[in-house]
XYZ file of C-alpha atoms in Angstrom:
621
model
C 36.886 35.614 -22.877
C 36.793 38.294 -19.535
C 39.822 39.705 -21.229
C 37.636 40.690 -23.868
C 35.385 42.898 -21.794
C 36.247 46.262 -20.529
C 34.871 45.651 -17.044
C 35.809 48.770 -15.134
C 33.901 50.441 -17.768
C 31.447 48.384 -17.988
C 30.683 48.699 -14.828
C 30.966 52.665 -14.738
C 28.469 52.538 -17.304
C 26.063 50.159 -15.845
C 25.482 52.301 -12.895
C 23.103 54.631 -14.003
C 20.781 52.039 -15.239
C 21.509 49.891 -12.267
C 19.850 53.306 -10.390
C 16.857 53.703 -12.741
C 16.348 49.640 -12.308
C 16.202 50.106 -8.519
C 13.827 53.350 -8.984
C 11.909 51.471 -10.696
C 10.935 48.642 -8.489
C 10.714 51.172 -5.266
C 8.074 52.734 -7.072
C 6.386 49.338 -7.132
C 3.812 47.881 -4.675
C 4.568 44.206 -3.647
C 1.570 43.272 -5.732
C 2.547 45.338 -9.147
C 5.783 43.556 -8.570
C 4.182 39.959 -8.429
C 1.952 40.738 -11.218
C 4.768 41.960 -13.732
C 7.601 39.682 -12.737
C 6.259 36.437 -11.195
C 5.658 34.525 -14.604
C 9.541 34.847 -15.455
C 11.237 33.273 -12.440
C 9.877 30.734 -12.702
C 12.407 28.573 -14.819
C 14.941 29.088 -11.625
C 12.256 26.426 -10.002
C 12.994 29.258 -6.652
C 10.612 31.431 -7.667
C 8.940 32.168 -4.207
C 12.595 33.818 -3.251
C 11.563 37.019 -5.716
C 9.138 38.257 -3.415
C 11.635 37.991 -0.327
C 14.033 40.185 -2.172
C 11.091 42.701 -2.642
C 10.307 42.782 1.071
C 14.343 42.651 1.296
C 15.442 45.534 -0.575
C 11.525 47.359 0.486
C 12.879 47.217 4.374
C 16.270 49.032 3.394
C 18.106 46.544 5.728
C 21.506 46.029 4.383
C 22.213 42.555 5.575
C 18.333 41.514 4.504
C 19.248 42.939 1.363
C 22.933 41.436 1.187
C 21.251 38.027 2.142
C 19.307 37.577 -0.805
C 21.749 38.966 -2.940
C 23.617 35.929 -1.483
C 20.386 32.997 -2.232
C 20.147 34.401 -5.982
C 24.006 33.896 -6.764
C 23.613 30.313 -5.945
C 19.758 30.129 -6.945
C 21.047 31.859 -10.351
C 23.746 29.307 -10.864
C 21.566 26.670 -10.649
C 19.183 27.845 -12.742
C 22.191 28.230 -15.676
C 23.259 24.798 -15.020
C 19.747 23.548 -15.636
C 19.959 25.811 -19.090
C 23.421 24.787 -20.063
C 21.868 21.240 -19.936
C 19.095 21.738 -22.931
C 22.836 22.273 -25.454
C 25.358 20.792 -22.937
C 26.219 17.461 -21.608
C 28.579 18.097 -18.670
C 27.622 21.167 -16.775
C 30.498 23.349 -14.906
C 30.858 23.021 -11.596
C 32.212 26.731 -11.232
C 29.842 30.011 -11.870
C 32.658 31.519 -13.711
C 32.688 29.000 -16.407
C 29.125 28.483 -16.846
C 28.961 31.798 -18.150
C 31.793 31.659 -20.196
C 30.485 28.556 -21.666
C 29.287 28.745 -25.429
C 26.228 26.770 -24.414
C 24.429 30.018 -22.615
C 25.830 32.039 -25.133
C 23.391 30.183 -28.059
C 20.019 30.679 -25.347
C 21.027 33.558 -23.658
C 23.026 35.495 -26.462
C 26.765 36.633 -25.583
C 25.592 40.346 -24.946
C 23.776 39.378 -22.154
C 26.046 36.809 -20.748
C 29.009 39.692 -20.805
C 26.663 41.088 -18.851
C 26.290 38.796 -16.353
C 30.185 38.158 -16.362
C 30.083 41.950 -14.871
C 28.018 41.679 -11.986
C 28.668 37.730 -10.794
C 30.496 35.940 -13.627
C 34.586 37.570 -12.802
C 36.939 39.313 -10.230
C 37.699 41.390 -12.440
C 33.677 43.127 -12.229
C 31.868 43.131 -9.409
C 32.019 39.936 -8.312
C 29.352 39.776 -6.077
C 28.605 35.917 -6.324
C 32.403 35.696 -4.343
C 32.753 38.799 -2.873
C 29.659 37.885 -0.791
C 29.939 34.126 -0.228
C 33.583 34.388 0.781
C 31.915 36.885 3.744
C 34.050 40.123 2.218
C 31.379 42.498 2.178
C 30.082 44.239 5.216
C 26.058 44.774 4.527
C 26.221 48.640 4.218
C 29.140 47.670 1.163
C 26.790 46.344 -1.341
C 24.351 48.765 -3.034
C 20.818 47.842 -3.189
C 20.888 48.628 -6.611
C 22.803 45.827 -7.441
C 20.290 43.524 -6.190
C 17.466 45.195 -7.755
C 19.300 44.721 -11.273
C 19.824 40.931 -10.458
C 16.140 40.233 -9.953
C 15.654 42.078 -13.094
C 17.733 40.281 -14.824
C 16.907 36.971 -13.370
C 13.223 37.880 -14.952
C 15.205 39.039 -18.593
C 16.633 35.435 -18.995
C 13.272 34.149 -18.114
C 11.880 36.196 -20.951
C 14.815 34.727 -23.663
C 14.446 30.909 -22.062
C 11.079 31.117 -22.879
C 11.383 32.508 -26.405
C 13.890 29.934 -26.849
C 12.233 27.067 -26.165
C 9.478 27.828 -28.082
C 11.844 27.960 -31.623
C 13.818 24.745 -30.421
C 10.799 22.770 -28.974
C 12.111 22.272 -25.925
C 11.290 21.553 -22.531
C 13.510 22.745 -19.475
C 14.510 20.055 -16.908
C 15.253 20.896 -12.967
C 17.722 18.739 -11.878
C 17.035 17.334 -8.196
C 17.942 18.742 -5.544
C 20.514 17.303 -3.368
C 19.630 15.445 -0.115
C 21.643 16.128 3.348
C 21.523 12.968 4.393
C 22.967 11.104 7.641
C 21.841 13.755 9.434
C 23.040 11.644 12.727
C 26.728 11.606 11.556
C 26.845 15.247 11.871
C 24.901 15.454 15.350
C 27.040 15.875 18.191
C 26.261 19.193 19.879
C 22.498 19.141 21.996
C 20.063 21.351 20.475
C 20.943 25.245 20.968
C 19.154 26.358 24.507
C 17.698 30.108 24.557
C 20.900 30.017 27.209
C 22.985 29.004 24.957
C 21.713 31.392 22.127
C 21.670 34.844 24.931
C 25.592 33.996 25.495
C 26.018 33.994 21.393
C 24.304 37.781 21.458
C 26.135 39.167 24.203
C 29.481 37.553 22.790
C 29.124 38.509 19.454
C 29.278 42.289 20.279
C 33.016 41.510 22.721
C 34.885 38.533 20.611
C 37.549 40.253 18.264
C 36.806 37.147 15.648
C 33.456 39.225 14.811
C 34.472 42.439 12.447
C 32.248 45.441 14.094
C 30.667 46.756 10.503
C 29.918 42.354 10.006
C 28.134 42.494 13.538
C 24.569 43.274 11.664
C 25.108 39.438 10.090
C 25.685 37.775 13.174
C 22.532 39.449 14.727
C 20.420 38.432 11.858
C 21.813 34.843 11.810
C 20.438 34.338 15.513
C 16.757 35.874 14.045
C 16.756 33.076 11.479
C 17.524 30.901 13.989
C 15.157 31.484 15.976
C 12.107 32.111 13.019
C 13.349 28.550 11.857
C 15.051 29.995 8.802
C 17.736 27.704 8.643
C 19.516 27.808 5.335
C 19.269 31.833 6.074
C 21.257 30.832 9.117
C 23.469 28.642 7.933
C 24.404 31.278 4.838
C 25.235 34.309 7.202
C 27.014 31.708 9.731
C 29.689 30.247 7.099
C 30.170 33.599 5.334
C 31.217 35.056 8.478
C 32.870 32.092 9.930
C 35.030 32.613 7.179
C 35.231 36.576 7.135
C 36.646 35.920 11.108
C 39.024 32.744 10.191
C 40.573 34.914 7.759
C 41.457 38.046 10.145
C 42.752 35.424 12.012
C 44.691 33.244 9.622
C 46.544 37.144 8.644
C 47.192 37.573 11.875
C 48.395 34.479 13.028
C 50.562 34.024 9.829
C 51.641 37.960 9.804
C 50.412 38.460 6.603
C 48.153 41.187 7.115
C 48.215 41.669 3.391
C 45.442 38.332 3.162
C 42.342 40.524 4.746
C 42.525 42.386 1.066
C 38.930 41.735 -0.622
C 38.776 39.921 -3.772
C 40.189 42.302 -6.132
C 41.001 41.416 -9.879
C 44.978 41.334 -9.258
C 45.284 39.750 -5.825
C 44.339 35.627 -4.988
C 42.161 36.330 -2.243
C 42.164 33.984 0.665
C 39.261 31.593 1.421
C 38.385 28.166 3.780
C 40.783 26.147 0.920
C 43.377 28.091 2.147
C 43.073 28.925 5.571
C 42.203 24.669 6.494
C 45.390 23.711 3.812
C 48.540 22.816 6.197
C 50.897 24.661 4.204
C 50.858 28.354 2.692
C 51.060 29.139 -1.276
C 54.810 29.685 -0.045
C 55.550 26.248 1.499
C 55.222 27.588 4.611
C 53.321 26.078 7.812
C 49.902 27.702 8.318
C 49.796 28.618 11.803
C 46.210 28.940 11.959
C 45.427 24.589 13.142
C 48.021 25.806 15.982
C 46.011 28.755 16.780
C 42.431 26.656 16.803
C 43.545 23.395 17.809
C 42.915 19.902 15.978
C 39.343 19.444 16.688
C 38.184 23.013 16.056
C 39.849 21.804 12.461
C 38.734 19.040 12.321
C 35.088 20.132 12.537
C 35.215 22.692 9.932
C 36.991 20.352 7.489
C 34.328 17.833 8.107
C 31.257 20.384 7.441
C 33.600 21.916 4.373
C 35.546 19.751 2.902
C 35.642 15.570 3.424
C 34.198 14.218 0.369
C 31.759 12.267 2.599
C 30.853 14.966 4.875
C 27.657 17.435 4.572
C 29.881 19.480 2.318
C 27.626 22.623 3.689
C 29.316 25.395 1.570
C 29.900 23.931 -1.081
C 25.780 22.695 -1.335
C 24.297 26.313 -0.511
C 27.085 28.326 -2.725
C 26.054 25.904 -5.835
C 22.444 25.968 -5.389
C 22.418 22.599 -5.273
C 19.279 22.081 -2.038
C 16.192 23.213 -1.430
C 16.660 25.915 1.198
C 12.869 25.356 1.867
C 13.990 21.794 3.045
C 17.396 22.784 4.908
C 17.503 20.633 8.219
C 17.447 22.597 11.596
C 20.273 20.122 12.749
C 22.772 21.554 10.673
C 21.828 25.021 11.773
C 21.675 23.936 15.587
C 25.394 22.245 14.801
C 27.136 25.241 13.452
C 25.544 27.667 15.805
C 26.799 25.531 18.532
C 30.048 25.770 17.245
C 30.001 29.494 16.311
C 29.723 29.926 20.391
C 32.707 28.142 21.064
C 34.664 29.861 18.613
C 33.759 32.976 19.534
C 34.620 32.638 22.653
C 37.827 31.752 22.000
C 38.173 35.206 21.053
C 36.960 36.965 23.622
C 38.816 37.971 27.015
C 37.850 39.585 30.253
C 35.664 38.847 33.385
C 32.425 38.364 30.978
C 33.934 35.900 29.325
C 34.528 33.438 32.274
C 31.588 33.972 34.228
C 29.750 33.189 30.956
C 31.573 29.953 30.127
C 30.888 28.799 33.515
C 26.899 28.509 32.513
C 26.275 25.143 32.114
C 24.770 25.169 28.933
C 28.147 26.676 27.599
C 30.304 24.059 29.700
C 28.741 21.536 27.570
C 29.364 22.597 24.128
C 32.855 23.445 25.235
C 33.571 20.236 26.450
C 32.161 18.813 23.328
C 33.809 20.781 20.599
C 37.544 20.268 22.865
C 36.754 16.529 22.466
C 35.381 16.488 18.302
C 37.557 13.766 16.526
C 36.586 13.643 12.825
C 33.391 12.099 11.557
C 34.134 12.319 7.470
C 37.563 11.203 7.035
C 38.356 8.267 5.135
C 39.755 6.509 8.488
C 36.009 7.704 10.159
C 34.616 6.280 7.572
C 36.488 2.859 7.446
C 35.602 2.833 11.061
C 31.723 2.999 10.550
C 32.462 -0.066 7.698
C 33.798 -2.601 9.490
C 31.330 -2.406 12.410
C 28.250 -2.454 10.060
C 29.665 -5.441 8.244
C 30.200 -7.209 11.883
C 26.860 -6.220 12.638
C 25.932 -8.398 9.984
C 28.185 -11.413 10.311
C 26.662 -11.246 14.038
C 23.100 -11.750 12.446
C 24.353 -14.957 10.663
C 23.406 -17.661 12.988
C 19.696 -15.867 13.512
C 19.075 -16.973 9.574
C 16.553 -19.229 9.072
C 17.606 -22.829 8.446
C 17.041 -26.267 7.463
C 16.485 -29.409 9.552
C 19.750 -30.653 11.702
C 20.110 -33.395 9.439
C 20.788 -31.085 6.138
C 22.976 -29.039 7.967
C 24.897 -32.308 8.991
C 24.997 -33.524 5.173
C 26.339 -30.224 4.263
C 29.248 -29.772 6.747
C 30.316 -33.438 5.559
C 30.805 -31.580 2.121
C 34.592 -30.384 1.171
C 35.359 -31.265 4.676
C 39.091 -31.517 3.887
C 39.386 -27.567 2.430
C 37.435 -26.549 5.128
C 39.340 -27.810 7.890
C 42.736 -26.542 6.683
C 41.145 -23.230 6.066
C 40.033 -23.284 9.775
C 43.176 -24.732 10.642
C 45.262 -21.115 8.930
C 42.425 -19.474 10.478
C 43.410 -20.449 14.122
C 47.572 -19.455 13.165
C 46.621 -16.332 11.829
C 44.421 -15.130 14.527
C 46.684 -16.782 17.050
C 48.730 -14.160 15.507
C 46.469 -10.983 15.363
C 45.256 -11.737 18.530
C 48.826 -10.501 19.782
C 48.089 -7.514 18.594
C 44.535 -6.464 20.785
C 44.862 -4.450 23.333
C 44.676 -6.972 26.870
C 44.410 -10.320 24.941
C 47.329 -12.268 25.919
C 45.992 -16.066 25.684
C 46.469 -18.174 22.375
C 44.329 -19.480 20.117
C 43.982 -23.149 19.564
C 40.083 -23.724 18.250
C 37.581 -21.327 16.301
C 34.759 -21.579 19.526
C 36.907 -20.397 21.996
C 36.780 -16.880 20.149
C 32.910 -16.967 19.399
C 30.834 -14.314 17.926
C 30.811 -11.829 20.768
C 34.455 -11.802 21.195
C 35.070 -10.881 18.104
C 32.278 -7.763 18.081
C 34.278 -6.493 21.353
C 37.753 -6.855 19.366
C 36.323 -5.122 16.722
C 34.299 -1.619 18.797
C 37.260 -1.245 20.899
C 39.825 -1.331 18.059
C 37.633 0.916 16.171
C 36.948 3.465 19.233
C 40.785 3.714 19.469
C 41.418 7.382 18.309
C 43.657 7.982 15.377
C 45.329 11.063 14.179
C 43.606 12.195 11.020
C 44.387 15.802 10.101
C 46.573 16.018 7.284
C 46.898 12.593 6.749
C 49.907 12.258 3.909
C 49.117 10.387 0.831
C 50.443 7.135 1.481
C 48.256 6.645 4.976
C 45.100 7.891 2.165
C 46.107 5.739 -0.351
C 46.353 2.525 2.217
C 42.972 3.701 3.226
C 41.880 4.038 -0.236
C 42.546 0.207 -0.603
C 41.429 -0.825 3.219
C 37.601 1.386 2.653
C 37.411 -1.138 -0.881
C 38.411 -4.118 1.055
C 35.449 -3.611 3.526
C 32.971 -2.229 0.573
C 33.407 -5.906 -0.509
C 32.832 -7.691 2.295
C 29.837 -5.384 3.129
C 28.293 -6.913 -0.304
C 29.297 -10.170 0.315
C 27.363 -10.082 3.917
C 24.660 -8.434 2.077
C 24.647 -11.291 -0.121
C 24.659 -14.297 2.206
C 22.078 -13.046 3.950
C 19.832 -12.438 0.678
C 20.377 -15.730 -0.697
C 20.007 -17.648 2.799
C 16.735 -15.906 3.016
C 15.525 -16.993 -0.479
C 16.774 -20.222 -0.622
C 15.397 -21.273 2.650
C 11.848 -19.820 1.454
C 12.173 -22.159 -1.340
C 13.439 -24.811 0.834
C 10.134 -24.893 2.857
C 8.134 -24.261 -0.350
C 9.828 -27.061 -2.169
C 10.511 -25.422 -5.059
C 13.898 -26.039 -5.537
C 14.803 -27.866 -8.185
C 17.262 -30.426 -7.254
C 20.533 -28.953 -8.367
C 19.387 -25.708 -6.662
C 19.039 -28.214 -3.344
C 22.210 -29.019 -3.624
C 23.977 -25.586 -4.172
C 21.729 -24.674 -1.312
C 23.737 -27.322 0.929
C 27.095 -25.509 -0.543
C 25.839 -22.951 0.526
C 25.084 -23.374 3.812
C 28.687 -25.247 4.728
C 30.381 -22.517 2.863
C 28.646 -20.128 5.291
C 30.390 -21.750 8.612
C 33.752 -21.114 7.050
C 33.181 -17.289 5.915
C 32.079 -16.237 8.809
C 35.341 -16.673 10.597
C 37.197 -15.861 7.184
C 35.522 -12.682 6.886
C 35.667 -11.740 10.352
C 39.890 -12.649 10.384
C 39.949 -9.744 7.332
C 37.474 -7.426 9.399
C 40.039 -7.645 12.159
C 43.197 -7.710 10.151
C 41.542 -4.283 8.792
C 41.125 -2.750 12.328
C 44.061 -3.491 12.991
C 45.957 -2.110 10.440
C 43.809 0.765 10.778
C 44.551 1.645 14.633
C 48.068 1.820 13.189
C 48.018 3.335 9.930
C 50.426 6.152 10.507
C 53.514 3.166 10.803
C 52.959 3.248 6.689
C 55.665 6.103 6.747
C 58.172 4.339 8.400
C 58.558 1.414 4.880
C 60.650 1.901 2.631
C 59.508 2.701 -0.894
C 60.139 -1.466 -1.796
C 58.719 -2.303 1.435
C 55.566 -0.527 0.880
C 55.085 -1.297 -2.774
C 55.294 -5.213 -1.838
C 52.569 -3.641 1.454
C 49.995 -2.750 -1.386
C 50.555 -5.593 -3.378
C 49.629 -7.869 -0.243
C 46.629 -5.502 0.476
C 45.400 -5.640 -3.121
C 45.389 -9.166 -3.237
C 42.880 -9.404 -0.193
C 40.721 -6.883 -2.234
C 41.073 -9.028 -5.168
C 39.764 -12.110 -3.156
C 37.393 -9.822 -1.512
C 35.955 -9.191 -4.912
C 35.941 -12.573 -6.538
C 34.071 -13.777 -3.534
C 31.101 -10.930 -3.922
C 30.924 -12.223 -7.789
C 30.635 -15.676 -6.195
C 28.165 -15.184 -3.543
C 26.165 -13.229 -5.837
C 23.102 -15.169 -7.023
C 23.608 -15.095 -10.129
C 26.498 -17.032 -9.544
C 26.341 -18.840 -7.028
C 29.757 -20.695 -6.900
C 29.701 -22.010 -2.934
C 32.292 -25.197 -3.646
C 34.680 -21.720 -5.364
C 34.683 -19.671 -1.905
C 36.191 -22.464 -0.123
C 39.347 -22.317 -2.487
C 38.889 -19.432 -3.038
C 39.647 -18.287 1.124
C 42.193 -21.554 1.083
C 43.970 -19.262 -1.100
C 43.854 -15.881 0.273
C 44.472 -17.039 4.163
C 47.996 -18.787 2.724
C 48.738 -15.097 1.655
C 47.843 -14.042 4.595
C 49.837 -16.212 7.076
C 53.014 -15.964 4.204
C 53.117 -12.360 4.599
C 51.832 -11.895 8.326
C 55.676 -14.214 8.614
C 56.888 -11.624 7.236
C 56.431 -8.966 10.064
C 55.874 -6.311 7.612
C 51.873 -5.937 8.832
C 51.479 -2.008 10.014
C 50.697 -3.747 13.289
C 54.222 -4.844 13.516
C 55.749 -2.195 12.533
C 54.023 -0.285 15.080
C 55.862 -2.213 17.305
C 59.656 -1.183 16.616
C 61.453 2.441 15.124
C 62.150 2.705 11.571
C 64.838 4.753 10.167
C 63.014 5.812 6.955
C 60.125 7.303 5.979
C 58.208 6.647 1.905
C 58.431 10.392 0.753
């Protein structure tokens, strides 16, 4: 399809009317222009960023003007998904096929979409959508006539929406916007001081990671900082961030070559690249050397984790309100723009300034940042919420003594040899925590609080998590499942304990519901222990996850196998617990049978934990 075009042409013979278009609205007051246009931005649900771009492109400040150039790429794109939706089904993620797609075509027509192809849809045209978001263009290099053309077409396709949904009677949709949420994961820099943010402005103009003619950005990301304009801030930050990272990455990697702007014939180097381990080449990037773990592992956990903000990726799509952008993330990146800066900056300056105390801080903190977003983070955060919850157990409300006595007489014989492989295979773990030396003879001498120290100080051990091979993700895959299920499970209990005691009191349980409520209650005594063994056995392995290399490719197979099986039990006891279920007298077998695979294999000595213990001569490829 962008073979098709002729876009050098094209574009040639564009540019006169891209000058008449620009004419045109400078000959416009800011009320003519609300007048005329206002009714046909509407469908991009951004319409209040129209009048911006007039003040923008009225103020004849380049990186105003670049800026929300910038907001209508993504704002556009958004907009076209929401289109592509009235015909479509499964809306591209990427600009460049969304206007390929034969969807906009039938609204839009394929003239016009070859036109937008030209200006944002291919490298091969102007590709301003990439050449701006991947921070190539200094402000002065983008025309304001190109931004006047945008807005007017941005107000054409308004004009052909409407028409067609009048002949197809239809009505457009706006898909929700996406929510940043656990905003407190991401915190870990204070709040930028007007100390912190002086430093930033007298740095920016010394620190060789800042391109002179890009300076103008850097300036105006502080304004919007400071006016409260965050998602402004946050654009010009990461578009720069990455305009810096790649000078670096070409220098560090001598391939000079990679500071090229996106032209039609060349891959052009972006934050997928520079944060990848390896070149296209096979080759080790230098650039995590350069930077350091942490300074890597912050920007893959604001770029890339799955589970992290995902920040570029968010603003580039259009996909949240920039109206609604949270300060935090803002304060976060600023914070770490500083640091970074300084790192590339020498001289006198440089170290009187990061003796200010205010700069100390965020120094110390970014040389200590450990990831937040990785899967191992993330398994981390799991098993200490579910132990949160195990811990609440005995705080549920309960019957009279003399129920609770009728109901531990219940299955006493499975219960006691479950608690009886409970006690060997903690005896065993227990070997394995750092400082605990004593056995293990009876579940109360390792009550509730032992276990929630176990647990935090396993899971505060630091673990190596930049580019983690596939093996350590794929045991993590199966670990982060294992814990899912017992989060449910915990979330069960505690539903069904609350209800059932409710209805206890009330007396409206009929009397078969009595009685699975006594199941219930003794098959609570024996999962708590049982879940917290797996909890622990899941720390464990986790603290020493990177020993997975060392099995051999049997060894490991018959590893997942044994870890699957826990996540099998893991899940037939959430479809038990569950009340529409409600098989109590099941989960007793059912953790008979999973703690026998448990001691069989822990035998073994093929746990992570004990191969932690002793070298290996060969690594699963």
């Amino acid at each position: 399809m962008y073979q098709s075009l002729d876009y050098q042409g094209s574009v040639r013979r564009l540019g006169p009317l891209c000058e008449a278009v620009h004419l045109h609205f400078s000959s416009l007051t800011k009320a003519q222009f609300e007048i005329r246009y206002t009714p046909w931005f509407q469908w991009t649900n951004f319409p209040e960023l129209f009048p911006e771009m007039f003040d923008a492109l009225e103020s004849l400040q380049s990186a105003a003007i670049s800026l929300s150039l910038t907001k209508l790429t993504s704002c556009l794109e958004r907009a076209l998904g929401n289109v592509f939706l009235l015909v479509g089904k499964e809306c591209p993620f990427l600009l460049r096929d969304l206007l390929a797609s034969d969807e906009l075509a039938q609204v839009f027509g394929q003239p016009v979409m070859d036109v937008l192809k030209v200006f944002v849809g291919s490298p091969s045209g102007l590709n301003l959508r990439n050449v701006l978001w991947h921070g190539f263009a200094a402000p002065q290099e983008i025309p304001p006539k190109y931004c006047s053309v945008m807005v007017l077409l941005t107000a054409g396709l308004g004009q052909l929406l409407k028409r067609f949904l009048r002949q197809a009677n239809r009505t457009l949709w706006h898909r929700s916007f996406l929510a940043l949420t656990n905003l407190e994961d991401w915190i870990v820099f204070p709040d930028v001081t007007s100390e912190a943010l002086s430093v930033l402005e007298d740095v920016m103009k010394k620190s060789t990671f800042v391109f002179k003619t890009m300076l103008p950005y850097w300036e105006a990301a502080v304004i919007k900082f400071r006016s409260h304009r965050f998602a402004d801030c946050v654009i010009l930050l990461l578009t720069q961030l990455e305009a810096g990272l790649r000078r670096a990455f070409a220098t560090v990697n001598r391939c000079p070559q990679r500071l090229l702007t996106a032209e039609s014939t060349v891959l052009y180097t972006t934050f997928d690249e520079m944060l990848a381990k390896e070149l296209n080449d096979g080759t080790i990037n230098q650039l995590p050397l350069l930077l350091g773990e942490p300074v890597m592992e912050f920007l893959w956990d604001f770029l890339n984790h799955q589970e992290g903000p995902r920040i570029r990726d968010r603003l580039s799509h259009g996909e949240v309100n920039l109206n609604e952008f949270p300060g935090e993330a803002a304060n976060q990146l600023l914070a770490f723009s500083t640091v970074l800066l300084l790192r590339f900056t020498s001289g006198d300056v440089v170290s009187v300034l990061k003796e200010k105390a205010a700069i100390k801080s965020l120094i110390s903190i970014a040389e200590g940042y450990s990831s937040h977003f990785h899967p191992a983070s993330q398994l981390k955060k799991q098993v200490l919420r579910c132990e949160e919850s195990i811990h609440s157990w005995p705080a549920l409300p309960l019957p009279e003594e003399r129920i609770l006595e009728a109901a531990r007489l219940e299955g006493q014989f499975e219960t006691n040899a479950c608690k009886s492989l409970i006690i060997k295979i903690m005896s065993e773990l227990c070997r394995h925590l750092p400082g605990y030396h004593s056995g293990l003879d009876n579940l109360d001498y390792f009550p509730a609080e032992k276990w929630s120290q176990a647990l935090r100080v396993l899971c505060g051990t630091s673990i190596p998590t930049l580019y983690c091979p596939r093996i350590v993700l794929e045991v993590l895959a199966v670990l982060r499942k294992v814990s899912a299920q017992c989060q449910q499970v915990c979330d069960q209990v505690v539903s069904s304990a609350k209800l059932r005691h409710r209805q206890w009191v009330e007396k409206t349980l009929r009397s078969r519901q009595r009685q699975n409520y006594l199941r219930m209650l003794g098959s609570i005594k024996l999962l708590s222990p049982a879940l917290y063994l797996i909890l622990l056995l899941i720390a464990l392995e986790l603290v020493n996850i990177h020993a997975v290399q060392g099995k051999h490719t049997c060894e490991y197979q018959r590893y997942l196998k044994f870890l699957k099986s826990v996540l099998q039990y893991t899940e037939n006891l959430a479809t038990y617990t569950s009340q529409e279920k409600n098989k109590w007298d099941e989960t007793v077998s059912l953790t008979h049978g999973v703690l026998l695979k448990i001691w069989t294999y822990s035998e073994k000595k093929q746990m992570l934990m004990h191969l932690a213990e002793k070298p290996t001569d060969k690594a699963v490829s």
